Amino acid sequence: PSSSLAAEMRAKFASTGLIHVTNTGLTDMNDQRALARIIMGDESEYEGGANPRGRVQELGSVYDIGAPLEASLAYHHGEL
């Protein structure tokens, strides 16, 4: 977090409001999460919306909400 990369990311985010990180070589979700935390800070537990499920630490994602993976959902919003 105090590296030159982190300083560059913070500066670019402050001036543009956007960071697009590519070609990191990171394959571990925890390493990817640490990179995102440079800008996002600490995570919070999801407490609202439809169908929250428990976070799996190794596979968790900031976008990981909704129906369980094992659910067989053929239609969005229950449309038939």
XYZ file of C-alpha atoms in Angstrom:
80
model
C 0.000 0.000 0.000
C 2.891 2.423 0.489
C 4.715 1.409 -2.700
C 5.380 3.640 -5.692
C 2.658 1.688 -7.553
C 0.149 2.516 -4.811
C 1.154 6.188 -4.893
C 0.747 6.280 -8.681
C -2.653 4.553 -8.471
C -3.892 7.011 -5.828
C -2.676 10.004 -7.846
C -4.346 8.793 -11.048
C -7.566 7.995 -9.209
C -7.565 11.440 -7.601
C -7.137 13.157 -10.968
C -9.430 10.994 -13.122
C -11.695 9.028 -10.777
C -10.726 5.810 -12.555
C -8.065 3.114 -12.332
C -7.750 0.350 -14.938
C -5.139 -2.207 -13.890
C -4.103 -4.744 -16.534
C -1.450 -7.399 -17.056
C -0.694 -7.776 -13.353
C 0.148 -11.463 -13.536
C -1.870 -11.917 -10.340
C -3.743 -15.210 -10.163
C -4.588 -15.322 -6.455
C -7.872 -13.619 -5.491
C -6.383 -12.367 -2.210
C -3.590 -10.595 -4.104
C -6.140 -9.080 -6.491
C -8.244 -7.953 -3.536
C -5.190 -6.317 -1.929
C -4.590 -4.384 -5.149
C -8.211 -3.181 -5.200
C -8.006 -2.159 -1.534
C -5.310 0.389 -2.395
C -8.111 2.563 -3.777
C -11.239 1.075 -2.203
C -9.996 0.740 1.375
C -11.561 -1.806 3.690
C -14.446 -3.943 2.487
C -17.840 -4.046 4.147
C -20.185 -6.972 4.427
C -23.071 -6.947 1.956
C -26.269 -6.490 3.980
C -28.980 -5.634 1.491
C -30.627 -6.520 -1.796
C -31.824 -9.873 -3.026
C -30.407 -13.224 -2.019
C -27.226 -12.362 -0.119
C -25.083 -15.411 0.600
C -22.100 -16.073 2.799
C -18.782 -14.927 1.412
C -16.196 -17.563 0.558
C -12.960 -15.797 1.459
C -10.866 -17.417 -1.297
C -13.452 -16.830 -4.025
C -15.255 -13.751 -2.773
C -15.749 -10.795 -5.020
C -17.086 -7.310 -4.561
C -19.726 -8.337 -7.122
C -20.558 -11.696 -5.485
C -24.254 -11.246 -4.630
C -27.478 -12.762 -5.891
C -28.687 -16.321 -6.305
C -26.485 -19.183 -5.069
C -24.177 -20.724 -7.653
C -26.010 -24.050 -7.466
C -29.330 -22.414 -8.418
C -30.533 -23.281 -11.898
C -31.961 -19.970 -13.039
C -33.090 -19.989 -16.649
C -34.812 -16.604 -16.626
C -33.917 -13.244 -15.158
C -36.338 -11.841 -12.541
C -38.450 -14.989 -12.600
C -39.956 -14.335 -16.022
C -41.365 -17.405 -17.740
